[in-house]
PDB file of C-alpha atoms in Angstrom:
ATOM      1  CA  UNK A  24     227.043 -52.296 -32.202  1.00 89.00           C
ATOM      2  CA  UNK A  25     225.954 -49.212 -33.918  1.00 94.00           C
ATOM      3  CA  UNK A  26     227.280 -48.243 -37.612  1.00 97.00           C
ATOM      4  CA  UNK A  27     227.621 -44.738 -38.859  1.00 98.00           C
ATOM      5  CA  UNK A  28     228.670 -44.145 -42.182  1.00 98.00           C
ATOM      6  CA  UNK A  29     230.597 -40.516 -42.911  1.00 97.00           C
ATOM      7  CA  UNK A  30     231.459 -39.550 -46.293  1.00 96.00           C
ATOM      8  CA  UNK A  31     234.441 -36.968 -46.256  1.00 95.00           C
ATOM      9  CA  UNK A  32     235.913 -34.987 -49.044  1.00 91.00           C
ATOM     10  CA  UNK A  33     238.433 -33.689 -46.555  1.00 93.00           C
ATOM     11  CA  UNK A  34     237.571 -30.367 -45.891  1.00 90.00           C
ATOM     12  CA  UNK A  35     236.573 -28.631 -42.892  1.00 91.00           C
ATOM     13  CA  UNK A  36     232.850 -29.081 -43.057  1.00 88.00           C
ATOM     14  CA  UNK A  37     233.326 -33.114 -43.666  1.00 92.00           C
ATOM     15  CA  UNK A  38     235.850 -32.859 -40.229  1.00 95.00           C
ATOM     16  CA  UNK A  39     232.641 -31.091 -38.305  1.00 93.00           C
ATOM     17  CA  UNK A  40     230.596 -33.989 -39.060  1.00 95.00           C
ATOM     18  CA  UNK A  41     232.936 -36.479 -38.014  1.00 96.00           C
ATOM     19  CA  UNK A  42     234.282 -34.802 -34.949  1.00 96.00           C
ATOM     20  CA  UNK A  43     230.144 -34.293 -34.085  1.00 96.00           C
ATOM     21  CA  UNK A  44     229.308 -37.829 -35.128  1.00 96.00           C
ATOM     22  CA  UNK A  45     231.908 -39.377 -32.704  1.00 96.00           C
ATOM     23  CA  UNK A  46     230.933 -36.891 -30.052  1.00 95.00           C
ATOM     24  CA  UNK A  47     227.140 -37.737 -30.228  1.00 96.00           C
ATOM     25  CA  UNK A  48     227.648 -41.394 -29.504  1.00 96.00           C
ATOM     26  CA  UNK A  49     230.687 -41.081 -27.214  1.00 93.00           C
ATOM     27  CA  UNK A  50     228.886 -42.905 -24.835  1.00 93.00           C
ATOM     28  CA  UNK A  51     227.678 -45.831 -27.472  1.00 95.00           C
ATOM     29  CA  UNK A  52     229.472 -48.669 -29.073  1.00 96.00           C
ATOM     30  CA  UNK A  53     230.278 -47.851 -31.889  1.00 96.00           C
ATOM     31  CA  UNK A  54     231.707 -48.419 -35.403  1.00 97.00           C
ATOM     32  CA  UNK A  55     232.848 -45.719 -37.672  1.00 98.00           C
ATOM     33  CA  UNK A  56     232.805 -46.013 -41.646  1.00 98.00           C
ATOM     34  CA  UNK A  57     234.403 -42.901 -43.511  1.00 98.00           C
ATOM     35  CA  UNK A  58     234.203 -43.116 -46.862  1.00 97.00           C
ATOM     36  CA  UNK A  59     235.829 -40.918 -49.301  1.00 96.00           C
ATOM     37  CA  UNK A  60     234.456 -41.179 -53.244  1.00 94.00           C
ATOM     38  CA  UNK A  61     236.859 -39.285 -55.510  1.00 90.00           C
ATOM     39  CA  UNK A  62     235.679 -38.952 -59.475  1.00 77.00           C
ATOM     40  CA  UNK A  63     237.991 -38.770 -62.307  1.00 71.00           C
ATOM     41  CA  UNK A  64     235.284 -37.916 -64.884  1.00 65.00           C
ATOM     42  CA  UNK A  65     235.350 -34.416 -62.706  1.00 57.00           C
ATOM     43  CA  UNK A  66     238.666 -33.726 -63.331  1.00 57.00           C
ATOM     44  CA  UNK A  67     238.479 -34.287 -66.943  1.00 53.00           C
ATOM     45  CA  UNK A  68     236.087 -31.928 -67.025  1.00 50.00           C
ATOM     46  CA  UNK A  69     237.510 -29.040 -65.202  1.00 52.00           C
ATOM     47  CA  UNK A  70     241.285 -30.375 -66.741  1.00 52.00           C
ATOM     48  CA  UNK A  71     240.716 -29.792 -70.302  1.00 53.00           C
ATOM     49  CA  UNK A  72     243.878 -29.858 -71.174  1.00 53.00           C
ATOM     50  CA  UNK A  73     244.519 -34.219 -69.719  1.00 54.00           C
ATOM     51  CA  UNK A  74     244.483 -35.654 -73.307  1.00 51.00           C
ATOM     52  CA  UNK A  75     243.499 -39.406 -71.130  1.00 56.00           C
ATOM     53  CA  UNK A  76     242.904 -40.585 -68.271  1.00 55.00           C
ATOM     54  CA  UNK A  77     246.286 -42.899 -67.613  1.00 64.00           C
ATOM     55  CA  UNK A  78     246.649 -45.552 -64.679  1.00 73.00           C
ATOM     56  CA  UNK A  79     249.511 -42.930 -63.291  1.00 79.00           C
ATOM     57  CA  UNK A  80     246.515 -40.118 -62.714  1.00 80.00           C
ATOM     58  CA  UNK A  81     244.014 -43.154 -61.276  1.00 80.00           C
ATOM     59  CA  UNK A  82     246.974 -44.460 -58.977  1.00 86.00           C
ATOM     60  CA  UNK A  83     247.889 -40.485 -58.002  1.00 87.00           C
ATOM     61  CA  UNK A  84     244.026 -39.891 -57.110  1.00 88.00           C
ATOM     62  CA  UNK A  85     243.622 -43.451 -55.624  1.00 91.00           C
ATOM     63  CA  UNK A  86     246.598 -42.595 -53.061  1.00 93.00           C
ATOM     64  CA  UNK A  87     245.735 -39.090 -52.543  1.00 92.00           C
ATOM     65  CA  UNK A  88     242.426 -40.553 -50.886  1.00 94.00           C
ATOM     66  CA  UNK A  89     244.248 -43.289 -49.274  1.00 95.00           C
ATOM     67  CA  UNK A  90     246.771 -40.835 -47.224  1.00 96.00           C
ATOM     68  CA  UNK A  91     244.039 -38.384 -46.507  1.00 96.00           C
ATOM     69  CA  UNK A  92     241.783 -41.242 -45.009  1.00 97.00           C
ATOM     70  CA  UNK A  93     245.070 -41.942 -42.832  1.00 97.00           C
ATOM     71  CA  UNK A  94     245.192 -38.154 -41.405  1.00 97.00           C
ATOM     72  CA  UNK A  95     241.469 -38.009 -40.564  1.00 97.00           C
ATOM     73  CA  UNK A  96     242.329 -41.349 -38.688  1.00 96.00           C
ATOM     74  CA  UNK A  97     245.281 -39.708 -36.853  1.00 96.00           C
ATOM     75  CA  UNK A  98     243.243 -36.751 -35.988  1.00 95.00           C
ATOM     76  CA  UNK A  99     240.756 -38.949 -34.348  1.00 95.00           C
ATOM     77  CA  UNK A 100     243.239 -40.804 -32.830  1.00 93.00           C
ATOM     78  CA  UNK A 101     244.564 -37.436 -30.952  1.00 92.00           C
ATOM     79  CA  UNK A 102     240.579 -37.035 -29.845  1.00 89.00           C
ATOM     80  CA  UNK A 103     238.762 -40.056 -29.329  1.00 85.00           C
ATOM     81  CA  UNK A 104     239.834 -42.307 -26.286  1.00 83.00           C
ATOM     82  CA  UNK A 105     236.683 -44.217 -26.338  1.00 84.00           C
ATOM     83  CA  UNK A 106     237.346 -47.919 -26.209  1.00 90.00           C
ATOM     84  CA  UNK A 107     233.716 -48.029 -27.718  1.00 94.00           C
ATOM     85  CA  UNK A 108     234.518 -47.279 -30.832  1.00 96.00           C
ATOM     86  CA  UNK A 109     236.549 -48.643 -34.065  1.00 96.00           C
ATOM     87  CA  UNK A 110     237.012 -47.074 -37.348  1.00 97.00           C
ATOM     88  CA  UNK A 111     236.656 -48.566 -40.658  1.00 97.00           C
ATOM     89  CA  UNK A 112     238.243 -46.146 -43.613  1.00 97.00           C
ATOM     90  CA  UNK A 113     237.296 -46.962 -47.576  1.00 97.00           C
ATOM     91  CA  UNK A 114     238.211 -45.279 -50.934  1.00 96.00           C
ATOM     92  CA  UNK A 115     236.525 -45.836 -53.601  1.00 94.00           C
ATOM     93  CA  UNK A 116     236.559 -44.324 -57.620  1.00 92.00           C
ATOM     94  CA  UNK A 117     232.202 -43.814 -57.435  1.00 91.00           C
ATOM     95  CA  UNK A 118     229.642 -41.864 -57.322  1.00 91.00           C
ATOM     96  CA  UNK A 119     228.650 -40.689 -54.082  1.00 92.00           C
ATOM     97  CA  UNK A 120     224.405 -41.820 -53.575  1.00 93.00           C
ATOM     98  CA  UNK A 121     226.266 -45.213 -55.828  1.00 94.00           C
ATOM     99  CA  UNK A 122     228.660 -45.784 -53.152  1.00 96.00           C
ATOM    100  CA  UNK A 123     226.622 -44.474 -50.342  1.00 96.00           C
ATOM    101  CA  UNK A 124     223.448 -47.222 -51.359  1.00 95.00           C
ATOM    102  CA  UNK A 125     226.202 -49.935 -51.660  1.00 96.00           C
ATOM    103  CA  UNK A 126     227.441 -49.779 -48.229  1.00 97.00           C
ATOM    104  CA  UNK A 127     224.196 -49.011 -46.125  1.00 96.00           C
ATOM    105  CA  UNK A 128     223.223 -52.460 -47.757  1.00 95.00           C
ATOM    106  CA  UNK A 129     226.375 -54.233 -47.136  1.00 96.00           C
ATOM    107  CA  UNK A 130     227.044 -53.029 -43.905  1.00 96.00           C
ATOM    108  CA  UNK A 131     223.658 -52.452 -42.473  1.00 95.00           C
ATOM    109  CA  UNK A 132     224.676 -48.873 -41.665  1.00 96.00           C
ATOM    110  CA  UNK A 133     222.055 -47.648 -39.548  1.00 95.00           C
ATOM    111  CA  UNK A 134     222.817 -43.619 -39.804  1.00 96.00           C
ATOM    112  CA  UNK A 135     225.067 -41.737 -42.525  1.00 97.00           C
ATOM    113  CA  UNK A 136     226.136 -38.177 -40.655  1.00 96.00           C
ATOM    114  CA  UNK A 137     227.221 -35.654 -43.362  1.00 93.00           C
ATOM    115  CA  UNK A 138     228.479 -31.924 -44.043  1.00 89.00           C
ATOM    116  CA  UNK A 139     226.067 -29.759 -45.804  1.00 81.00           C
ATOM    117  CA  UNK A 140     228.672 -27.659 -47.537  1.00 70.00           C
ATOM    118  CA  UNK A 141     231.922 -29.487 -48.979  1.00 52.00           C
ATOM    119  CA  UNK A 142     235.113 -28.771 -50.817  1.00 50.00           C
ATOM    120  CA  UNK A 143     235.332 -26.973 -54.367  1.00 47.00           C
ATOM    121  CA  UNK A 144     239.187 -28.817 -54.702  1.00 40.00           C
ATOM    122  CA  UNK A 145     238.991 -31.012 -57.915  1.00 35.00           C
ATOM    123  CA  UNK A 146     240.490 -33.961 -56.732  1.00 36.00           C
ATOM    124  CA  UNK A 147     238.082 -34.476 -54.263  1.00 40.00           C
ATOM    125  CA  UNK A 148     234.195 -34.784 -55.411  1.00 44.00           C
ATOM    126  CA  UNK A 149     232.101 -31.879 -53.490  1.00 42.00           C
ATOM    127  CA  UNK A 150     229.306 -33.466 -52.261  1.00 46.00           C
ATOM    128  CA  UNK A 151     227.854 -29.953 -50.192  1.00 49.00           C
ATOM    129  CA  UNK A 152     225.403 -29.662 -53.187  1.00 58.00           C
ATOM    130  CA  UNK A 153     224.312 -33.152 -52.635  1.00 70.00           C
ATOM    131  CA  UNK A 154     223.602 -33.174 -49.247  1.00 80.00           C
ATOM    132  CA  UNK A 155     219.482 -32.625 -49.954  1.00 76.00           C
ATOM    133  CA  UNK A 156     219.890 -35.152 -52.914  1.00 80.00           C
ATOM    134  CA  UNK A 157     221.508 -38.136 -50.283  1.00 86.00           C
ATOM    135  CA  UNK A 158     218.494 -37.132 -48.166  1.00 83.00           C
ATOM    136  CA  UNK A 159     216.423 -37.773 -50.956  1.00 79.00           C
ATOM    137  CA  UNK A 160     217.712 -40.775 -53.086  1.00 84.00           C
ATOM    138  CA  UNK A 161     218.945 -42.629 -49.678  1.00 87.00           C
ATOM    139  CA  UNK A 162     215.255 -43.913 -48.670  1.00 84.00           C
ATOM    140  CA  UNK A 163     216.521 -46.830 -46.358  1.00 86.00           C
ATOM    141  CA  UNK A 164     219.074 -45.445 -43.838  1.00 93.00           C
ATOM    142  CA  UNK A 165     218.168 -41.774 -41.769  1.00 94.00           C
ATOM    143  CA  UNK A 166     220.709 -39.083 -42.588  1.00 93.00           C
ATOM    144  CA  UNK A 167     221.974 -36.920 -39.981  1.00 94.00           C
ATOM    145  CA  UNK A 168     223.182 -33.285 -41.967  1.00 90.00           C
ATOM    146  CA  UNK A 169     225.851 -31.534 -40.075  1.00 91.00           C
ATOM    147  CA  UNK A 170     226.321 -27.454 -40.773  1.00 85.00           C
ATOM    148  CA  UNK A 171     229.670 -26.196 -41.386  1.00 82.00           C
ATOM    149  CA  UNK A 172     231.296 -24.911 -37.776  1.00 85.00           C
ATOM    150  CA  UNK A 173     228.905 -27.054 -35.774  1.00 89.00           C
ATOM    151  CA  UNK A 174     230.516 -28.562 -32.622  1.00 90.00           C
ATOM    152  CA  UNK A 175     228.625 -30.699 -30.449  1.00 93.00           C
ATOM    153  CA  UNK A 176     227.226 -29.404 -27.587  1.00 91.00           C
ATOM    154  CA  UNK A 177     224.463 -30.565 -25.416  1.00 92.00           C
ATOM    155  CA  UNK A 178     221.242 -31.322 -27.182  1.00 95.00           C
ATOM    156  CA  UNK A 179     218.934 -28.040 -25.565  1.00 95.00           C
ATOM    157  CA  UNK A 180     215.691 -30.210 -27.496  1.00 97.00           C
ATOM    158  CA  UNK A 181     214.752 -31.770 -30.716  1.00 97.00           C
ATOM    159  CA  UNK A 182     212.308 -29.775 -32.973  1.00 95.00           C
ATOM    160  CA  UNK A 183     209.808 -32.030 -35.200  1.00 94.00           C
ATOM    161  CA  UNK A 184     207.388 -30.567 -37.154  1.00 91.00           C
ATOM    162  CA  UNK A 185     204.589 -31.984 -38.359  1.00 89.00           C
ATOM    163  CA  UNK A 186     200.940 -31.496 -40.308  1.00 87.00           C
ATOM    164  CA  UNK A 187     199.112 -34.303 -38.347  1.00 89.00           C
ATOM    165  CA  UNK A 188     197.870 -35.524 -41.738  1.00 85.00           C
ATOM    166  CA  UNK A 189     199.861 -38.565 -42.356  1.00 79.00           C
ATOM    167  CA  UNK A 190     200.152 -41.611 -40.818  1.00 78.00           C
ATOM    168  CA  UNK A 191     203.336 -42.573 -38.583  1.00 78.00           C
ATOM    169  CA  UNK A 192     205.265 -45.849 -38.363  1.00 84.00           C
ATOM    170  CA  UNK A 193     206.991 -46.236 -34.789  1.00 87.00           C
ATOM    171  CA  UNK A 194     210.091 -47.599 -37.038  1.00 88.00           C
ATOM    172  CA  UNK A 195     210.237 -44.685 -39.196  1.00 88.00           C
ATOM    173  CA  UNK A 196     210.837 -42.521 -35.906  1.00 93.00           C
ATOM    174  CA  UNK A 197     213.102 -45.227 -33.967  1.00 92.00           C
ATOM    175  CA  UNK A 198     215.984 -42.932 -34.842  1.00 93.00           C
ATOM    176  CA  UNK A 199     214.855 -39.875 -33.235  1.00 96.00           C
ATOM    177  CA  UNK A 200     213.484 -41.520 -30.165  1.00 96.00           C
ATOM    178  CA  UNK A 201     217.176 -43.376 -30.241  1.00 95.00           C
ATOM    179  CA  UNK A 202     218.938 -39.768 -30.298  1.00 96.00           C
ATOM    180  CA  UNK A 203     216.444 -38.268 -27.505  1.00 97.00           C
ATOM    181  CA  UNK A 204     217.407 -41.292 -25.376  1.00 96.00           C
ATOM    182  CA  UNK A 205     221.233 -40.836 -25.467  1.00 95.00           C
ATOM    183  CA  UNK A 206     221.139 -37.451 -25.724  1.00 96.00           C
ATOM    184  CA  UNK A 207     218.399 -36.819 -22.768  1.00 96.00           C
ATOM    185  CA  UNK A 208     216.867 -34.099 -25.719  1.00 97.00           C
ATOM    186  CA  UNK A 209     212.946 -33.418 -25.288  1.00 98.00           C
ATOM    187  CA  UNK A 210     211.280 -33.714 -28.528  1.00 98.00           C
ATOM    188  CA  UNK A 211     209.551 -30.548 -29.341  1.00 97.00           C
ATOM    189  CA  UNK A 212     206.451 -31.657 -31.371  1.00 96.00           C
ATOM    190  CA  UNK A 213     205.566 -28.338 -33.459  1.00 94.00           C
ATOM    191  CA  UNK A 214     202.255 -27.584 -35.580  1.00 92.00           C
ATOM    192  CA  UNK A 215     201.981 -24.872 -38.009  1.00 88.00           C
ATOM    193  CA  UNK A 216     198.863 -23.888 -39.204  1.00 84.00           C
ATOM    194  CA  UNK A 217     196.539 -21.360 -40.758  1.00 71.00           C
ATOM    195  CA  UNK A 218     194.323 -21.321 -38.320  1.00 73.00           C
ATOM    196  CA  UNK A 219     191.167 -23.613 -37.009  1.00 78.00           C
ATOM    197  CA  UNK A 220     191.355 -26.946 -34.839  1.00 86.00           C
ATOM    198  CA  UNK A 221     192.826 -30.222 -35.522  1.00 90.00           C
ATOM    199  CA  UNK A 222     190.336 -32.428 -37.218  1.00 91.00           C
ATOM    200  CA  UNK A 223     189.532 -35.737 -36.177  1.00 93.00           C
ATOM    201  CA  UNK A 224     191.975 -37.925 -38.007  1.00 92.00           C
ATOM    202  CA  UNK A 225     194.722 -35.005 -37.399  1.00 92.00           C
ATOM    203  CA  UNK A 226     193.809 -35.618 -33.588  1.00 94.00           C
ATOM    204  CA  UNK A 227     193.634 -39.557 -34.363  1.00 94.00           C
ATOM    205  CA  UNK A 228     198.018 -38.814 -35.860  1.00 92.00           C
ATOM    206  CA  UNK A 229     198.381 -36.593 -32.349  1.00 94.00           C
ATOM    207  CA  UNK A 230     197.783 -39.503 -30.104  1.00 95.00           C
ATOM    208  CA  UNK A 231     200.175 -41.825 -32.239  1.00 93.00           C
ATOM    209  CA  UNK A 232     202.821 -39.560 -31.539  1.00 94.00           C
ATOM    210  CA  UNK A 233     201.747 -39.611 -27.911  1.00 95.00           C
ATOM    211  CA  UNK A 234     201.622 -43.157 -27.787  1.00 94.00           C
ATOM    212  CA  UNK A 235     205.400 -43.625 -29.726  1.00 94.00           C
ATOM    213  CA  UNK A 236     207.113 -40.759 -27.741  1.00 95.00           C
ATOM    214  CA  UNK A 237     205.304 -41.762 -23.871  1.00 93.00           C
ATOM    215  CA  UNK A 238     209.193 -42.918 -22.528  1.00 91.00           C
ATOM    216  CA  UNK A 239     210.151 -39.369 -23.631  1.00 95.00           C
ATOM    217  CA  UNK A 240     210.108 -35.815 -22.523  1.00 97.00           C
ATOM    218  CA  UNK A 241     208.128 -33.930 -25.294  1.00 97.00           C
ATOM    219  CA  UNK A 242     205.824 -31.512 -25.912  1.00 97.00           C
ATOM    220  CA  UNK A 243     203.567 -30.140 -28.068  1.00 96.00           C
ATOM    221  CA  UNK A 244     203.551 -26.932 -29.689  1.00 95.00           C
ATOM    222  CA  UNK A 245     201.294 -25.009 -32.193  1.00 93.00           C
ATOM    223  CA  UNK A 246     201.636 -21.837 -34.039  1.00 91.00           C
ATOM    224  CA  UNK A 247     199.806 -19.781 -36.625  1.00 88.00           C
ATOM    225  CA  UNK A 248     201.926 -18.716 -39.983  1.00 83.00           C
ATOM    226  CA  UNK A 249     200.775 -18.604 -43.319  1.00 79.00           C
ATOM    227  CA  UNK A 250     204.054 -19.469 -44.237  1.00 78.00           C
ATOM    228  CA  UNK A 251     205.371 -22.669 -42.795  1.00 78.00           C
ATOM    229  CA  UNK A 252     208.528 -22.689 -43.103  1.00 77.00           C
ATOM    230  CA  UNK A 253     209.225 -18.951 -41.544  1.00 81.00           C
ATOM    231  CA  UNK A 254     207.026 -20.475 -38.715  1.00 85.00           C
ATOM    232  CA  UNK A 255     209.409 -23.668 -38.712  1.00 86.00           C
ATOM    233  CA  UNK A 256     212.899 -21.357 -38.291  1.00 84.00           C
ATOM    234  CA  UNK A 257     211.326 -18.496 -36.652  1.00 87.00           C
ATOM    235  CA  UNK A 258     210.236 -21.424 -33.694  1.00 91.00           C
ATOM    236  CA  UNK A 259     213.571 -23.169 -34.037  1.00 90.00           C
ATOM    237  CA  UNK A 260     215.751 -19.630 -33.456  1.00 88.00           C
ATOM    238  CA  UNK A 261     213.594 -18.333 -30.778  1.00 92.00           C
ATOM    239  CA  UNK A 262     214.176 -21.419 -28.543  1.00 92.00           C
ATOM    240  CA  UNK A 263     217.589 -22.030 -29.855  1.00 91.00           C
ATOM    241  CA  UNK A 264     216.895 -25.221 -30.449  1.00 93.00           C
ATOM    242  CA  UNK A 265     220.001 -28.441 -30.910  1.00 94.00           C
ATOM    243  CA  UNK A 266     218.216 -30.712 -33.906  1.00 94.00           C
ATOM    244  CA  UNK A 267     215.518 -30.210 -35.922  1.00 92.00           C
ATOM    245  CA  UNK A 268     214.163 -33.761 -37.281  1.00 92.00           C
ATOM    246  CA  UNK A 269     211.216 -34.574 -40.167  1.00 86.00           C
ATOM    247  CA  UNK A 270     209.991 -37.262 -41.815  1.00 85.00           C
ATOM    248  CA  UNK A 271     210.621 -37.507 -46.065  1.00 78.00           C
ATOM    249  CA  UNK A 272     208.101 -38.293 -47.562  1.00 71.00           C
ATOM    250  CA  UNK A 273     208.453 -39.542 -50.808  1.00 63.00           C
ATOM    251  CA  UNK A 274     207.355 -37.139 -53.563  1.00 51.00           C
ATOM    252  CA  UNK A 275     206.297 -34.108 -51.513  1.00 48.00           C
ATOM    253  CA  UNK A 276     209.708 -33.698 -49.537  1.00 45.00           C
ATOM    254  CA  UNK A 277     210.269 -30.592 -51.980  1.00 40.00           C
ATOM    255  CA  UNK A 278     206.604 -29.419 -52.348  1.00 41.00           C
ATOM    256  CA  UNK A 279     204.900 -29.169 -49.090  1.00 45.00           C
ATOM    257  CA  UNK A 280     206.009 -28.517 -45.663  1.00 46.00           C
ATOM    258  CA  UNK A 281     209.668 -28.939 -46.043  1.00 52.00           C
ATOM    259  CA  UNK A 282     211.244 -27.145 -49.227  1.00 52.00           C
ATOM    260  CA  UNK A 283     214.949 -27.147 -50.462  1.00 52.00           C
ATOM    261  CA  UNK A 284     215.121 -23.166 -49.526  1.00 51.00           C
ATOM    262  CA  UNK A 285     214.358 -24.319 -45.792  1.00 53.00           C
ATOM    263  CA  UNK A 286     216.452 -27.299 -45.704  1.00 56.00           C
ATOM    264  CA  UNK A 287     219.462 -24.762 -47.156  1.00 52.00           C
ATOM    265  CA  UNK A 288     218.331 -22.172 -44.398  1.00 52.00           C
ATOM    266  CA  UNK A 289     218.014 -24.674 -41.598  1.00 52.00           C
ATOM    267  CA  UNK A 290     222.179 -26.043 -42.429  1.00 49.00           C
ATOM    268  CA  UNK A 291     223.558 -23.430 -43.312  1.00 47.00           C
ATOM    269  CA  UNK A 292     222.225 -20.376 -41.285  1.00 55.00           C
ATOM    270  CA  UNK A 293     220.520 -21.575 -38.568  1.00 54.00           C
ATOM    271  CA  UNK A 294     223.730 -23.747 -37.529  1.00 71.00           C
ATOM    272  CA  UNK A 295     221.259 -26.541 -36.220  1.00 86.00           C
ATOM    273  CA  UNK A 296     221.573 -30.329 -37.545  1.00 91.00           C
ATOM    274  CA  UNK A 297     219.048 -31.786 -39.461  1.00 90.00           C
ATOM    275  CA  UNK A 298     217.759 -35.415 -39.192  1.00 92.00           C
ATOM    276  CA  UNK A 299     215.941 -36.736 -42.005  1.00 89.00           C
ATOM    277  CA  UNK A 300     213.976 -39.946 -41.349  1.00 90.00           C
ATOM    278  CA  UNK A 301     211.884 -41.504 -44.157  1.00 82.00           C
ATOM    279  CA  UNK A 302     208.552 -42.965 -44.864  1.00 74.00           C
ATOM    280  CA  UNK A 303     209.094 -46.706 -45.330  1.00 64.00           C
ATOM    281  CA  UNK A 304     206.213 -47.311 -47.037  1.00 58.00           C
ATOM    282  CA  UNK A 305     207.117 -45.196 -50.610  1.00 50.00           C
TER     283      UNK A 305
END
């Protein structure tokens, strides 16, 4: 059975990603973890005027999570008729990567599906501004970043860009080739350049992807920009594109082809999910 974890900090964005998450594998057995974090160090610092911290405010923020995990239930119980799924709520006083690590390790969560933009309310942690940072610091489960509004539609294709200059793992991509399966979604395999040919170890990374994609539709694709990441969204709106998917590699996620300015205009303009897979071997 598949496990998805979904953090939720009750807002409308967190819903999207829940209501997309159980749409996406409406088809798959599946089981549901929504987790909401709430953090009492936040509201000491926005509540100046709390002398302490008492076990009344822990128990009032402690049931406050509790009752809203039991709406987002009923809501999915007014939507979801599968009899392949089950649900799995938990509330916990952490930080959210903390809380996030603990339970991909305990559970063997094999995706986390998130909002990119969250709540601002003080009793509930906002964890929009963190979206990029759970991409980062959560190197052994894919994350699957929903934009605020999103409802799931058909996946039109699945854009993954590339430089052909590092080396693939077929296990590092099992989760897109697992979404283009159960979505029927060709992978659109796009290039930007500067110019010139593919050299021969570029060409050596081309036929890998050749090789781990050969049950799918896909295709490749290859543009000249001198900036890459115009090139990336200029491809991705063109085509209207469903997903756009990339590998993290540790330690250049920010500094070569995809920056935080791209991965902000990619959730929250382009209205296009974004699945981050990682490089194993960092």
């Amino acid at each position: 059975m598949r496990k998805v974890l979904i953090p939720t900090d009750f807002s409308r964005n967190a819903w999207d990603a829940i209501a997309y998450a159980v749409d996406l594998f409406k088809n798959e057995p599946c089981e549901f973890y929504i987790l909401n974090v709430y953090s009492l160090a936040d509201f000491a610092t926005d509540n100046l005027m709390v002398p302490q911290l008492d076990s009344t405010l822990v128990d009032t923020f402690k049931g406050n999570s509790e009752k809203g995990l039991e709406k987002v239930l009923q809501r999915l119980s007014f939507r979801d008729e599968s009899d392949m799924h089950s649900y799995v709520t938990l509330s916990q006083q952490n930080d959210l990567i903390v809380a996030l690590k603990e339970i991909v390790e305990s559970k063997d969560i094999g995706l986390i599906v998130m909002g990119t933009k969250g709540s601002t309310d003080a009793l509930n942690i906002s964890f929009g501004s963190n979206t990029v940072t759970v991409m980062e610091k959560i190197r052994n489960c894919p994350v699957l970043a929903i934009p605020k509004g999103t409802i799931y539609t058909s996946v039109s294709e699945i854009v993954f860009p590339t430089s052909f200059k590092t080396h693939f793992k077929k296990r590092e991509l099992d989760y897109l080739i697992d979404i283009a399966k159960i979505t029927n979604a060709p992978i659109r395999v796009l290039h930007i350049n500067e110019g010139g040919d593919l050299s021969e170890e570029q060409l050596n990374f081309k036929s890998l992807l050749e090789e781990y994609f050969d049950v799918l539709e896909y295709s490749f694709h290859f543009l000249e920009s001198k900036n890459i990441n115009e090139g990336v969204e200029l491809f991705i709106q063109s085509r209207d594109s469903g997903m756009v998917a990339f590998i993290n590699k540790k330690h250049t996620f920010f500094s070569t082809l995809f920056s935080k300015p791209l991965v902000k205009e990619l959730g929250l303009k382009a209205k296009i999910p974004i699945l981050a897979l990682h490089d194993f071997r960092n």
